[in-house]
Structure formats: structure tokens, C-alpha cells
Amino acid sequence: MPTRGPSTETKGGPVRHRDSRPLPADRLLDTAAALFDREGIRAVGIERLIAEADVARASLYQAFGSKDALVVAYVERADRTDRERYARAVRALAEDPRERIAAFFRLAAAGIRRRRFRGCLYINAATEFPDPDHPVHDAVAAHRDWQRAELVRAAGQAGAADPERLGTRLQLLYDGALVGAKALRDTGPIEEAAELAVELLASG
């Protein structure tokens, strides 16, 4: 596993490392996220990744094994981050299903602005790897399964006659809103979709 640089100890102080930067694996993930979001996954080669992360080629293979495995790690980290953001956003909302649904769309609007309207990270990743057996599809599916489960849960809390069906419709609405926002480079479609989602929830 990659390690930090040699350590030194200052008199009366804590042990410090000459290289205080993040570990190579973390630098690779941070660099991959920035480049993949900005330029696409396929457009970024290994040489570019290791150069901008300032790591040795061996560090990539020691930490991930391959570029494809790094891509999977990138998607999985994004998934964890999105789940954590959602959990924080709804922590104070108790069990209000309308607010929980609205939080999904608010986070989507914030995320697409942060990514400069480059679309959904997960759909983009799946599109760049058309082979359905590629491991990236499992990572994308895990995120979407979690997302749908939360939408179904909110639909059930709202008293929907068929929470599974309504959850599926809400996810389709969410997907379409992200596509519209990317095409128009504007969060308007997401804001409109959020209002429609709450209306669907109320109608059951």
C-alpha cells in the first residue's frame, strides 16, 4: 500500500511528515474526479492521471490495479458522498415525505451547478462503458437502487396506493430533469420537476 513520506519529530511537538499531502490513492481519486467530471472518463489517459496527481505509475496499480478499477472507485465514492449529503439534508425533516422528495431535487440542482451542467455523473459513466458486464454498471446500479428505494419510501410515507410504481415514476422524472438541465445549462427543469414530484406525491 502507498505510504506517506519519511517522518520527522520536532522537539516538544508531534511527529510530522515531510510530505503532508494526501496519500497517492487519495490524490489519484481526487484528480480522477476533477478530470472525469470536466473532460469525460475515456478522454483521460493513465499518463495524464498520474502526472496531474503527481504519483508514480506503480501507485495507481498498487492502489487500484487498473484504470477501470479507479473508475469504479470514483463512482462508488460519488455514491457514498451523495448518500451522506442526502442523509444530512433530511436529518431535520423528520418523516415529511414531501420535504424528503424536495431534498432530492434541491441536491440535484446544487450538484449540477457544481459540475457546471455536465449532466448526471452516473449516467455519464454508464454511457462511456456500453458493455453491461463492466463493473462500473454495478456501481451505477447500486446508486440508482438506493435512490429508488428512498423515493419509494417517501411515496409509502405519503400514503401512495402503489409506492413502488410512484417511486419509479419519480425516478424517471428526476432523470428527465437532469437531462433537461444539462441541455439548457439551467436548473429550471429540476425546479419544475421538483414541483411536479410533490404534486404526484400528493395525488398518490
mmCIF file with all atom_site columns, C-alpha atoms in Angstrom:
data_model
loop_
_atom_site.group_PDB
_atom_site.id
_atom_site.type_symbol
_atom_site.label_atom_id
_atom_site.label_alt_id
_atom_site.label_comp_id
_atom_site.label_asym_id
_atom_site.label_entity_id
_atom_site.label_seq_id
_atom_site.pdbx_PDB_ins_code
_atom_site.Cartn_x
_atom_site.Cartn_y
_atom_site.Cartn_z
_atom_site.occupancy
_atom_site.B_iso_or_equiv
_atom_site.pdbx_formal_charge
_atom_site.auth_seq_id
_atom_site.auth_comp_id
_atom_site.auth_asym_id
_atom_site.auth_atom_id
_atom_site.pdbx_PDB_model_num
ATOM 1   C CA . MET A 1 1   ? 0.000   0.000  0.000   1.00 0.00 ? 1   MET A CA 1
ATOM 2   C CA . PRO A 1 2   ? 1.215   3.545  -0.660  1.00 0.00 ? 2   PRO A CA 1
ATOM 3   C CA . THR A 1 3   ? 2.695   5.308  2.339   1.00 0.00 ? 3   THR A CA 1
ATOM 4   C CA . ARG A 1 4   ? 3.461   8.852  3.296   1.00 0.00 ? 4   ARG A CA 1
ATOM 5   C CA . GLY A 1 5   ? 6.968   10.264 3.131   1.00 0.00 ? 5   GLY A CA 1
ATOM 6   C CA . PRO A 1 6   ? 9.506   9.840  5.931   1.00 0.00 ? 6   PRO A CA 1
ATOM 7   C CA . SER A 1 7   ? 8.540   11.342 9.276   1.00 0.00 ? 7   SER A CA 1
ATOM 8   C CA . THR A 1 8   ? 10.448  13.757 11.455  1.00 0.00 ? 8   THR A CA 1
ATOM 9   C CA . GLU A 1 9   ? 9.899   14.700 15.082  1.00 0.00 ? 9   GLU A CA 1
ATOM 10  C CA . THR A 1 10  ? 10.239  18.242 16.314  1.00 0.00 ? 10  THR A CA 1
ATOM 11  C CA . LYS A 1 11  ? 11.357  18.940 19.862  1.00 0.00 ? 11  LYS A CA 1
ATOM 12  C CA . GLY A 1 12  ? 8.326   19.144 22.111  1.00 0.00 ? 12  GLY A CA 1
ATOM 13  C CA . GLY A 1 13  ? 5.957   18.722 19.177  1.00 0.00 ? 13  GLY A CA 1
ATOM 14  C CA . PRO A 1 14  ? 4.054   15.999 17.348  1.00 0.00 ? 14  PRO A CA 1
ATOM 15  C CA . VAL A 1 15  ? 5.506   13.746 14.701  1.00 0.00 ? 15  VAL A CA 1
ATOM 16  C CA . ARG A 1 16  ? 5.259   15.387 11.302  1.00 0.00 ? 16  ARG A CA 1
ATOM 17  C CA . HIS A 1 17  ? 5.692   14.078 7.779   1.00 0.00 ? 17  HIS A CA 1
ATOM 18  C CA . ARG A 1 18  ? 7.859   15.779 5.223   1.00 0.00 ? 18  ARG A CA 1
ATOM 19  C CA . ASP A 1 19  ? 5.191   15.058 2.613   1.00 0.00 ? 19  ASP A CA 1
ATOM 20  C CA . SER A 1 20  ? 1.957   16.256 4.202   1.00 0.00 ? 20  SER A CA 1
ATOM 21  C CA . ARG A 1 21  ? -0.096  15.753 1.052   1.00 0.00 ? 21  ARG A CA 1
ATOM 22  C CA . PRO A 1 22  ? -2.872  13.136 0.896   1.00 0.00 ? 22  PRO A CA 1
ATOM 23  C CA . LEU A 1 23  ? -1.840  9.568  0.141   1.00 0.00 ? 23  LEU A CA 1
ATOM 24  C CA . PRO A 1 24  ? -1.286  8.701  -3.547  1.00 0.00 ? 24  PRO A CA 1
ATOM 25  C CA . ALA A 1 25  ? -4.551  6.741  -3.718  1.00 0.00 ? 25  ALA A CA 1
ATOM 26  C CA . ASP A 1 26  ? -6.492  9.765  -2.479  1.00 0.00 ? 26  ASP A CA 1
ATOM 27  C CA . ARG A 1 27  ? -4.673  12.089 -4.858  1.00 0.00 ? 27  ARG A CA 1
ATOM 28  C CA . LEU A 1 28  ? -5.496  9.771  -7.735  1.00 0.00 ? 28  LEU A CA 1
ATOM 29  C CA . LEU A 1 29  ? -9.179  9.702  -6.796  1.00 0.00 ? 29  LEU A CA 1
ATOM 30  C CA . ASP A 1 30  ? -9.338  13.475 -6.382  1.00 0.00 ? 30  ASP A CA 1
ATOM 31  C CA . THR A 1 31  ? -7.581  14.016 -9.707  1.00 0.00 ? 31  THR A CA 1
ATOM 32  C CA . ALA A 1 32  ? -9.754  11.435 -11.458 1.00 0.00 ? 32  ALA A CA 1
ATOM 33  C CA . ALA A 1 33  ? -12.928 13.073 -10.158 1.00 0.00 ? 33  ALA A CA 1
ATOM 34  C CA . ALA A 1 34  ? -11.861 16.505 -11.385 1.00 0.00 ? 34  ALA A CA 1
ATOM 35  C CA . LEU A 1 35  ? -10.733 15.296 -14.815 1.00 0.00 ? 35  LEU A CA 1
ATOM 36  C CA . PHE A 1 36  ? -13.547 12.792 -15.420 1.00 0.00 ? 36  PHE A CA 1
ATOM 37  C CA . ASP A 1 37  ? -16.179 15.368 -14.495 1.00 0.00 ? 37  ASP A CA 1
ATOM 38  C CA . ARG A 1 38  ? -14.616 18.027 -16.705 1.00 0.00 ? 38  ARG A CA 1
ATOM 39  C CA . GLU A 1 39  ? -13.489 16.016 -19.737 1.00 0.00 ? 39  GLU A CA 1
ATOM 40  C CA . GLY A 1 40  ? -15.100 12.591 -19.583 1.00 0.00 ? 40  GLY A CA 1
ATOM 41  C CA . ILE A 1 41  ? -13.653 9.270  -18.481 1.00 0.00 ? 41  ILE A CA 1
ATOM 42  C CA . ARG A 1 42  ? -12.439 7.858  -21.786 1.00 0.00 ? 42  ARG A CA 1
ATOM 43  C CA . ALA A 1 43  ? -10.764 11.122 -22.755 1.00 0.00 ? 43  ALA A CA 1
ATOM 44  C CA . VAL A 1 44  ? -8.396  10.974 -19.784 1.00 0.00 ? 44  VAL A CA 1
ATOM 45  C CA . GLY A 1 45  ? -5.484  8.538  -20.083 1.00 0.00 ? 45  GLY A CA 1
ATOM 46  C CA . ILE A 1 46  ? -3.369  6.941  -17.384 1.00 0.00 ? 46  ILE A CA 1
ATOM 47  C CA . GLU A 1 47  ? -0.353  9.143  -18.134 1.00 0.00 ? 47  GLU A CA 1
ATOM 48  C CA . ARG A 1 48  ? -2.447  12.268 -17.617 1.00 0.00 ? 48  ARG A CA 1
ATOM 49  C CA . LEU A 1 49  ? -3.872  10.932 -14.369 1.00 0.00 ? 49  LEU A CA 1
ATOM 50  C CA . ILE A 1 50  ? -0.543  10.056 -12.792 1.00 0.00 ? 50  ILE A CA 1
ATOM 51  C CA . ALA A 1 51  ? 1.065   13.293 -13.985 1.00 0.00 ? 51  ALA A CA 1
ATOM 52  C CA . GLU A 1 52  ? -1.632  15.552 -12.556 1.00 0.00 ? 52  GLU A CA 1
ATOM 53  C CA . ALA A 1 53  ? -1.923  13.523 -9.352  1.00 0.00 ? 53  ALA A CA 1
ATOM 54  C CA . ASP A 1 54  ? 1.885   13.640 -9.065  1.00 0.00 ? 54  ASP A CA 1
ATOM 55  C CA . VAL A 1 55  ? 2.217   9.945  -8.274  1.00 0.00 ? 55  VAL A CA 1
ATOM 56  C CA . ALA A 1 56  ? 4.237   7.082  -9.692  1.00 0.00 ? 56  ALA A CA 1
ATOM 57  C CA . ARG A 1 57  ? 2.578   4.729  -12.166 1.00 0.00 ? 57  ARG A CA 1
ATOM 58  C CA . ALA A 1 58  ? 3.131   1.933  -9.648  1.00 0.00 ? 58  ALA A CA 1
ATOM 59  C CA . SER A 1 59  ? 0.959   3.793  -7.136  1.00 0.00 ? 59  SER A CA 1
ATOM 60  C CA . LEU A 1 60  ? -2.053  3.512  -9.426  1.00 0.00 ? 60  LEU A CA 1
ATOM 61  C CA . TYR A 1 61  ? -1.628  -0.229 -9.850  1.00 0.00 ? 61  TYR A CA 1
ATOM 62  C CA . GLN A 1 62  ? -0.882  -0.793 -6.165  1.00 0.00 ? 62  GLN A CA 1
ATOM 63  C CA . ALA A 1 63  ? -3.953  1.129  -5.060  1.00 0.00 ? 63  ALA A CA 1
ATOM 64  C CA . PHE A 1 64  ? -6.463  0.171  -7.749  1.00 0.00 ? 64  PHE A CA 1
ATOM 65  C CA . GLY A 1 65  ? -4.998  -2.411 -10.116 1.00 0.00 ? 65  GLY A CA 1
ATOM 66  C CA . SER A 1 66  ? -6.168  -0.678 -13.300 1.00 0.00 ? 66  SER A CA 1
ATOM 67  C CA . LYS A 1 67  ? -7.755  2.482  -14.663 1.00 0.00 ? 67  LYS A CA 1
ATOM 68  C CA . ASP A 1 68  ? -11.105 0.676  -14.874 1.00 0.00 ? 68  ASP A CA 1
ATOM 69  C CA . ALA A 1 69  ? -10.913 -0.128 -11.164 1.00 0.00 ? 69  ALA A CA 1
ATOM 70  C CA . LEU A 1 70  ? -10.123 3.531  -10.487 1.00 0.00 ? 70  LEU A CA 1
ATOM 71  C CA . VAL A 1 71  ? -13.247 4.479  -12.441 1.00 0.00 ? 71  VAL A CA 1
ATOM 72  C CA . VAL A 1 72  ? -15.337 2.141  -10.289 1.00 0.00 ? 72  VAL A CA 1
ATOM 73  C CA . ALA A 1 73  ? -13.798 3.639  -7.136  1.00 0.00 ? 73  ALA A CA 1
ATOM 74  C CA . TYR A 1 74  ? -14.631 7.123  -8.456  1.00 0.00 ? 74  TYR A CA 1
ATOM 75  C CA . VAL A 1 75  ? -18.300 6.197  -8.971  1.00 0.00 ? 75  VAL A CA 1
ATOM 76  C CA . GLU A 1 76  ? -18.502 4.426  -5.606  1.00 0.00 ? 76  GLU A CA 1
ATOM 77  C CA . ARG A 1 77  ? -17.029 7.420  -3.792  1.00 0.00 ? 77  ARG A CA 1
ATOM 78  C CA . ALA A 1 78  ? -19.522 9.737  -5.502  1.00 0.00 ? 78  ALA A CA 1
ATOM 79  C CA . ASP A 1 79  ? -22.315 7.393  -4.399  1.00 0.00 ? 79  ASP A CA 1
ATOM 80  C CA . ARG A 1 80  ? -21.162 7.481  -0.763  1.00 0.00 ? 80  ARG A CA 1
ATOM 81  C CA . THR A 1 81  ? -20.883 11.261 -0.880  1.00 0.00 ? 81  THR A CA 1
ATOM 82  C CA . ASP A 1 82  ? -24.377 11.658 -2.342  1.00 0.00 ? 82  ASP A CA 1
ATOM 83  C CA . ARG A 1 83  ? -25.902 9.364  0.277   1.00 0.00 ? 83  ARG A CA 1
ATOM 84  C CA . GLU A 1 84  ? -24.198 11.325 3.044   1.00 0.00 ? 84  GLU A CA 1
ATOM 85  C CA . ARG A 1 85  ? -25.389 14.647 1.600   1.00 0.00 ? 85  ARG A CA 1
ATOM 86  C CA . TYR A 1 86  ? -28.954 13.361 1.424   1.00 0.00 ? 86  TYR A CA 1
ATOM 87  C CA . ALA A 1 87  ? -28.820 11.986 4.969   1.00 0.00 ? 87  ALA A CA 1
ATOM 88  C CA . ARG A 1 88  ? -27.647 15.368 6.255   1.00 0.00 ? 88  ARG A CA 1
ATOM 89  C CA . ALA A 1 89  ? -30.279 17.210 4.219   1.00 0.00 ? 89  ALA A CA 1
ATOM 90  C CA . VAL A 1 90  ? -33.214 15.175 5.573   1.00 0.00 ? 90  VAL A CA 1
ATOM 91  C CA . ARG A 1 91  ? -31.990 14.762 9.162   1.00 0.00 ? 91  ARG A CA 1
ATOM 92  C CA . ALA A 1 92  ? -34.088 17.690 10.350  1.00 0.00 ? 92  ALA A CA 1
ATOM 93  C CA . LEU A 1 93  ? -37.101 16.862 8.180   1.00 0.00 ? 93  LEU A CA 1
ATOM 94  C CA . ALA A 1 94  ? -38.428 14.025 10.347  1.00 0.00 ? 94  ALA A CA 1
ATOM 95  C CA . GLU A 1 95  ? -40.640 11.880 8.150   1.00 0.00 ? 95  GLU A CA 1
ATOM 96  C CA . ASP A 1 96  ? -42.198 14.571 5.935   1.00 0.00 ? 96  ASP A CA 1
ATOM 97  C CA . PRO A 1 97  ? -42.270 12.808 2.542   1.00 0.00 ? 97  PRO A CA 1
ATOM 98  C CA . ARG A 1 98  ? -42.763 15.985 0.535   1.00 0.00 ? 98  ARG A CA 1
ATOM 99  C CA . GLU A 1 99  ? -39.686 17.573 2.036   1.00 0.00 ? 99  GLU A CA 1
ATOM 100 C CA . ARG A 1 100 ? -37.667 14.390 1.554   1.00 0.00 ? 100 ARG A CA 1
ATOM 101 C CA . ILE A 1 101 ? -38.570 14.332 -2.141  1.00 0.00 ? 101 ILE A CA 1
ATOM 102 C CA . ALA A 1 102 ? -37.869 18.047 -2.496  1.00 0.00 ? 102 ALA A CA 1
ATOM 103 C CA . ALA A 1 103 ? -34.443 17.469 -0.933  1.00 0.00 ? 103 ALA A CA 1
ATOM 104 C CA . PHE A 1 104 ? -33.545 15.071 -3.753  1.00 0.00 ? 104 PHE A CA 1
ATOM 105 C CA . PHE A 1 105 ? -34.200 17.738 -6.332  1.00 0.00 ? 105 PHE A CA 1
ATOM 106 C CA . ARG A 1 106 ? -32.516 20.525 -4.359  1.00 0.00 ? 106 ARG A CA 1
ATOM 107 C CA . LEU A 1 107 ? -29.376 18.425 -4.103  1.00 0.00 ? 107 LEU A CA 1
ATOM 108 C CA . ALA A 1 108 ? -29.595 17.635 -7.822  1.00 0.00 ? 108 ALA A CA 1
ATOM 109 C CA . ALA A 1 109 ? -29.759 21.342 -8.669  1.00 0.00 ? 109 ALA A CA 1
ATOM 110 C CA . ALA A 1 110 ? -26.797 22.111 -6.420  1.00 0.00 ? 110 ALA A CA 1
ATOM 111 C CA . GLY A 1 111 ? -24.842 19.182 -7.840  1.00 0.00 ? 111 GLY A CA 1
ATOM 112 C CA . ILE A 1 112 ? -25.365 20.037 -11.480 1.00 0.00 ? 112 ILE A CA 1
ATOM 113 C CA . ARG A 1 113 ? -24.355 23.646 -10.832 1.00 0.00 ? 113 ARG A CA 1
ATOM 114 C CA . ARG A 1 114 ? -21.241 22.398 -9.054  1.00 0.00 ? 114 ARG A CA 1
ATOM 115 C CA . ARG A 1 115 ? -20.441 20.175 -12.042 1.00 0.00 ? 115 ARG A CA 1
ATOM 116 C CA . ARG A 1 116 ? -21.126 23.047 -14.470 1.00 0.00 ? 116 ARG A CA 1
ATOM 117 C CA . PHE A 1 117 ? -24.099 21.380 -16.116 1.00 0.00 ? 117 PHE A CA 1
ATOM 118 C CA . ARG A 1 118 ? -22.234 18.316 -17.337 1.00 0.00 ? 118 ARG A CA 1
ATOM 119 C CA . GLY A 1 119 ? -25.141 16.038 -16.521 1.00 0.00 ? 119 GLY A CA 1
ATOM 120 C CA . CYS A 1 120 ? -25.552 13.069 -14.221 1.00 0.00 ? 120 CYS A CA 1
ATOM 121 C CA . LEU A 1 121 ? -22.219 11.553 -13.201 1.00 0.00 ? 121 LEU A CA 1
ATOM 122 C CA . TYR A 1 122 ? -23.738 8.064  -13.017 1.00 0.00 ? 122 TYR A CA 1
ATOM 123 C CA . ILE A 1 123 ? -25.475 8.125  -16.386 1.00 0.00 ? 123 ILE A CA 1
ATOM 124 C CA . ASN A 1 124 ? -22.366 9.643  -17.963 1.00 0.00 ? 124 ASN A CA 1
ATOM 125 C CA . ALA A 1 125 ? -20.229 6.819  -16.550 1.00 0.00 ? 125 ALA A CA 1
ATOM 126 C CA . ALA A 1 126 ? -22.642 4.123  -17.721 1.00 0.00 ? 126 ALA A CA 1
ATOM 127 C CA . THR A 1 127 ? -22.779 5.696  -21.186 1.00 0.00 ? 127 THR A CA 1
ATOM 128 C CA . GLU A 1 128 ? -18.993 5.656  -21.536 1.00 0.00 ? 128 GLU A CA 1
ATOM 129 C CA . PHE A 1 129 ? -18.894 1.914  -20.789 1.00 0.00 ? 129 PHE A CA 1
ATOM 130 C CA . PRO A 1 130 ? -21.530 0.315  -23.041 1.00 0.00 ? 130 PRO A CA 1
ATOM 131 C CA . ASP A 1 131 ? -20.650 -3.252 -22.007 1.00 0.00 ? 131 ASP A CA 1
ATOM 132 C CA . PRO A 1 132 ? -23.354 -4.129 -19.436 1.00 0.00 ? 132 PRO A CA 1
ATOM 133 C CA . ASP A 1 133 ? -20.961 -6.557 -17.750 1.00 0.00 ? 133 ASP A CA 1
ATOM 134 C CA . HIS A 1 134 ? -18.413 -3.849 -16.966 1.00 0.00 ? 134 HIS A CA 1
ATOM 135 C CA . PRO A 1 135 ? -18.102 -3.365 -13.171 1.00 0.00 ? 135 PRO A CA 1
ATOM 136 C CA . VAL A 1 136 ? -18.951 0.328  -13.473 1.00 0.00 ? 136 VAL A CA 1
ATOM 137 C CA . HIS A 1 137 ? -22.550 -0.678 -14.205 1.00 0.00 ? 137 HIS A CA 1
ATOM 138 C CA . ASP A 1 138 ? -22.756 -2.423 -10.829 1.00 0.00 ? 138 ASP A CA 1
ATOM 139 C CA . ALA A 1 139 ? -21.570 0.765  -9.124  1.00 0.00 ? 139 ALA A CA 1
ATOM 140 C CA . VAL A 1 140 ? -24.104 2.852  -11.056 1.00 0.00 ? 140 VAL A CA 1
ATOM 141 C CA . ALA A 1 141 ? -26.885 0.346  -10.322 1.00 0.00 ? 141 ALA A CA 1
ATOM 142 C CA . ALA A 1 142 ? -26.089 0.425  -6.600  1.00 0.00 ? 142 ALA A CA 1
ATOM 143 C CA . HIS A 1 143 ? -26.569 4.191  -6.565  1.00 0.00 ? 143 HIS A CA 1
ATOM 144 C CA . ARG A 1 144 ? -29.791 4.055  -8.535  1.00 0.00 ? 144 ARG A CA 1
ATOM 145 C CA . ASP A 1 145 ? -31.179 1.232  -6.383  1.00 0.00 ? 145 ASP A CA 1
ATOM 146 C CA . TRP A 1 146 ? -30.550 3.320  -3.275  1.00 0.00 ? 146 TRP A CA 1
ATOM 147 C CA . GLN A 1 147 ? -32.102 6.371  -4.915  1.00 0.00 ? 147 GLN A CA 1
ATOM 148 C CA . ARG A 1 148 ? -35.223 4.486  -5.957  1.00 0.00 ? 148 ARG A CA 1
ATOM 149 C CA . ALA A 1 149 ? -35.561 2.904  -2.503  1.00 0.00 ? 149 ALA A CA 1
ATOM 150 C CA . GLU A 1 150 ? -35.594 6.362  -0.918  1.00 0.00 ? 150 GLU A CA 1
ATOM 151 C CA . LEU A 1 151 ? -38.197 7.585  -3.404  1.00 0.00 ? 151 LEU A CA 1
ATOM 152 C CA . VAL A 1 152 ? -40.364 4.509  -2.821  1.00 0.00 ? 152 VAL A CA 1
ATOM 153 C CA . ARG A 1 153 ? -40.028 5.045  0.919   1.00 0.00 ? 153 ARG A CA 1
ATOM 154 C CA . ALA A 1 154 ? -41.226 8.637  0.608   1.00 0.00 ? 154 ALA A CA 1
ATOM 155 C CA . ALA A 1 155 ? -44.116 7.515  -1.596  1.00 0.00 ? 155 ALA A CA 1
ATOM 156 C CA . GLY A 1 156 ? -45.129 4.984  1.041   1.00 0.00 ? 156 GLY A CA 1
ATOM 157 C CA . GLN A 1 157 ? -44.944 7.592  3.799   1.00 0.00 ? 157 GLN A CA 1
ATOM 158 C CA . ALA A 1 158 ? -47.204 9.836  1.723   1.00 0.00 ? 158 ALA A CA 1
ATOM 159 C CA . GLY A 1 159 ? -49.809 7.078  1.559   1.00 0.00 ? 159 GLY A CA 1
ATOM 160 C CA . ALA A 1 160 ? -49.456 6.229  -2.138  1.00 0.00 ? 160 ALA A CA 1
ATOM 161 C CA . ALA A 1 161 ? -51.634 3.336  -3.278  1.00 0.00 ? 161 ALA A CA 1
ATOM 162 C CA . ASP A 1 162 ? -48.658 1.807  -5.104  1.00 0.00 ? 162 ASP A CA 1
ATOM 163 C CA . PRO A 1 163 ? -45.391 3.166  -3.658  1.00 0.00 ? 163 PRO A CA 1
ATOM 164 C CA . GLU A 1 164 ? -43.228 1.042  -5.964  1.00 0.00 ? 164 GLU A CA 1
ATOM 165 C CA . ARG A 1 165 ? -44.868 2.423  -9.072  1.00 0.00 ? 165 ARG A CA 1
ATOM 166 C CA . LEU A 1 166 ? -44.834 6.006  -7.834  1.00 0.00 ? 166 LEU A CA 1
ATOM 167 C CA . GLY A 1 167 ? -41.181 5.664  -6.804  1.00 0.00 ? 167 GLY A CA 1
ATOM 168 C CA . THR A 1 168 ? -40.336 4.502  -10.322 1.00 0.00 ? 168 THR A CA 1
ATOM 169 C CA . ARG A 1 169 ? -42.186 7.465  -11.825 1.00 0.00 ? 169 ARG A CA 1
ATOM 170 C CA . LEU A 1 170 ? -40.414 9.894  -9.524  1.00 0.00 ? 170 LEU A CA 1
ATOM 171 C CA . GLN A 1 171 ? -37.055 8.484  -10.551 1.00 0.00 ? 171 GLN A CA 1
ATOM 172 C CA . LEU A 1 172 ? -37.956 8.846  -14.226 1.00 0.00 ? 172 LEU A CA 1
ATOM 173 C CA . LEU A 1 173 ? -38.961 12.448 -13.548 1.00 0.00 ? 173 LEU A CA 1
ATOM 174 C CA . TYR A 1 174 ? -35.644 13.011 -11.783 1.00 0.00 ? 174 TYR A CA 1
ATOM 175 C CA . ASP A 1 175 ? -33.691 11.526 -14.700 1.00 0.00 ? 175 ASP A CA 1
ATOM 176 C CA . GLY A 1 176 ? -35.504 13.713 -17.207 1.00 0.00 ? 176 GLY A CA 1
ATOM 177 C CA . ALA A 1 177 ? -34.919 16.826 -15.124 1.00 0.00 ? 177 ALA A CA 1
ATOM 178 C CA . LEU A 1 178 ? -31.166 16.224 -15.126 1.00 0.00 ? 178 LEU A CA 1
ATOM 179 C CA . VAL A 1 179 ? -31.143 15.761 -18.895 1.00 0.00 ? 179 VAL A CA 1
ATOM 180 C CA . GLY A 1 180 ? -33.121 18.972 -19.363 1.00 0.00 ? 180 GLY A CA 1
ATOM 181 C CA . ALA A 1 181 ? -30.813 20.905 -17.055 1.00 0.00 ? 181 ALA A CA 1
ATOM 182 C CA . LYS A 1 182 ? -27.769 19.658 -18.963 1.00 0.00 ? 182 LYS A CA 1
ATOM 183 C CA . ALA A 1 183 ? -29.264 20.576 -22.340 1.00 0.00 ? 183 ALA A CA 1
ATOM 184 C CA . LEU A 1 184 ? -30.366 24.045 -21.236 1.00 0.00 ? 184 LEU A CA 1
ATOM 185 C CA . ARG A 1 185 ? -27.490 24.662 -18.826 1.00 0.00 ? 185 ARG A CA 1
ATOM 186 C CA . ASP A 1 186 ? -30.053 25.830 -16.335 1.00 0.00 ? 186 ASP A CA 1
ATOM 187 C CA . THR A 1 187 ? -31.620 24.395 -13.180 1.00 0.00 ? 187 THR A CA 1
ATOM 188 C CA . GLY A 1 188 ? -35.123 25.385 -14.300 1.00 0.00 ? 188 GLY A CA 1
ATOM 189 C CA . PRO A 1 189 ? -36.078 21.829 -15.386 1.00 0.00 ? 189 PRO A CA 1
ATOM 190 C CA . ILE A 1 190 ? -35.035 20.477 -11.983 1.00 0.00 ? 190 ILE A CA 1
ATOM 191 C CA . GLU A 1 191 ? -37.048 23.124 -10.136 1.00 0.00 ? 191 GLU A CA 1
ATOM 192 C CA . GLU A 1 192 ? -40.127 22.411 -12.275 1.00 0.00 ? 192 GLU A CA 1
ATOM 193 C CA . ALA A 1 193 ? -39.663 18.677 -11.768 1.00 0.00 ? 193 ALA A CA 1
ATOM 194 C CA . ALA A 1 194 ? -39.464 19.178 -8.001  1.00 0.00 ? 194 ALA A CA 1
ATOM 195 C CA . GLU A 1 195 ? -42.865 20.894 -8.009  1.00 0.00 ? 195 GLU A CA 1
ATOM 196 C CA . LEU A 1 196 ? -44.346 18.163 -10.182 1.00 0.00 ? 196 LEU A CA 1
ATOM 197 C CA . ALA A 1 197 ? -42.877 15.473 -7.919  1.00 0.00 ? 197 ALA A CA 1
ATOM 198 C CA . VAL A 1 198 ? -44.577 16.973 -4.871  1.00 0.00 ? 198 VAL A CA 1
ATOM 199 C CA . GLU A 1 199 ? -47.864 17.136 -6.819  1.00 0.00 ? 199 GLU A CA 1
ATOM 200 C CA . LEU A 1 200 ? -47.514 13.469 -7.792  1.00 0.00 ? 200 LEU A CA 1
ATOM 201 C CA . LEU A 1 201 ? -46.841 12.607 -4.178  1.00 0.00 ? 201 LEU A CA 1
ATOM 202 C CA . ALA A 1 202 ? -49.969 14.446 -3.049  1.00 0.00 ? 202 ALA A CA 1
ATOM 203 C CA . SER A 1 203 ? -52.145 12.745 -5.667  1.00 0.00 ? 203 SER A CA 1
ATOM 204 C CA . GLY A 1 204 ? -50.838 9.306  -4.719  1.00 0.00 ? 204 GLY A CA 1
#
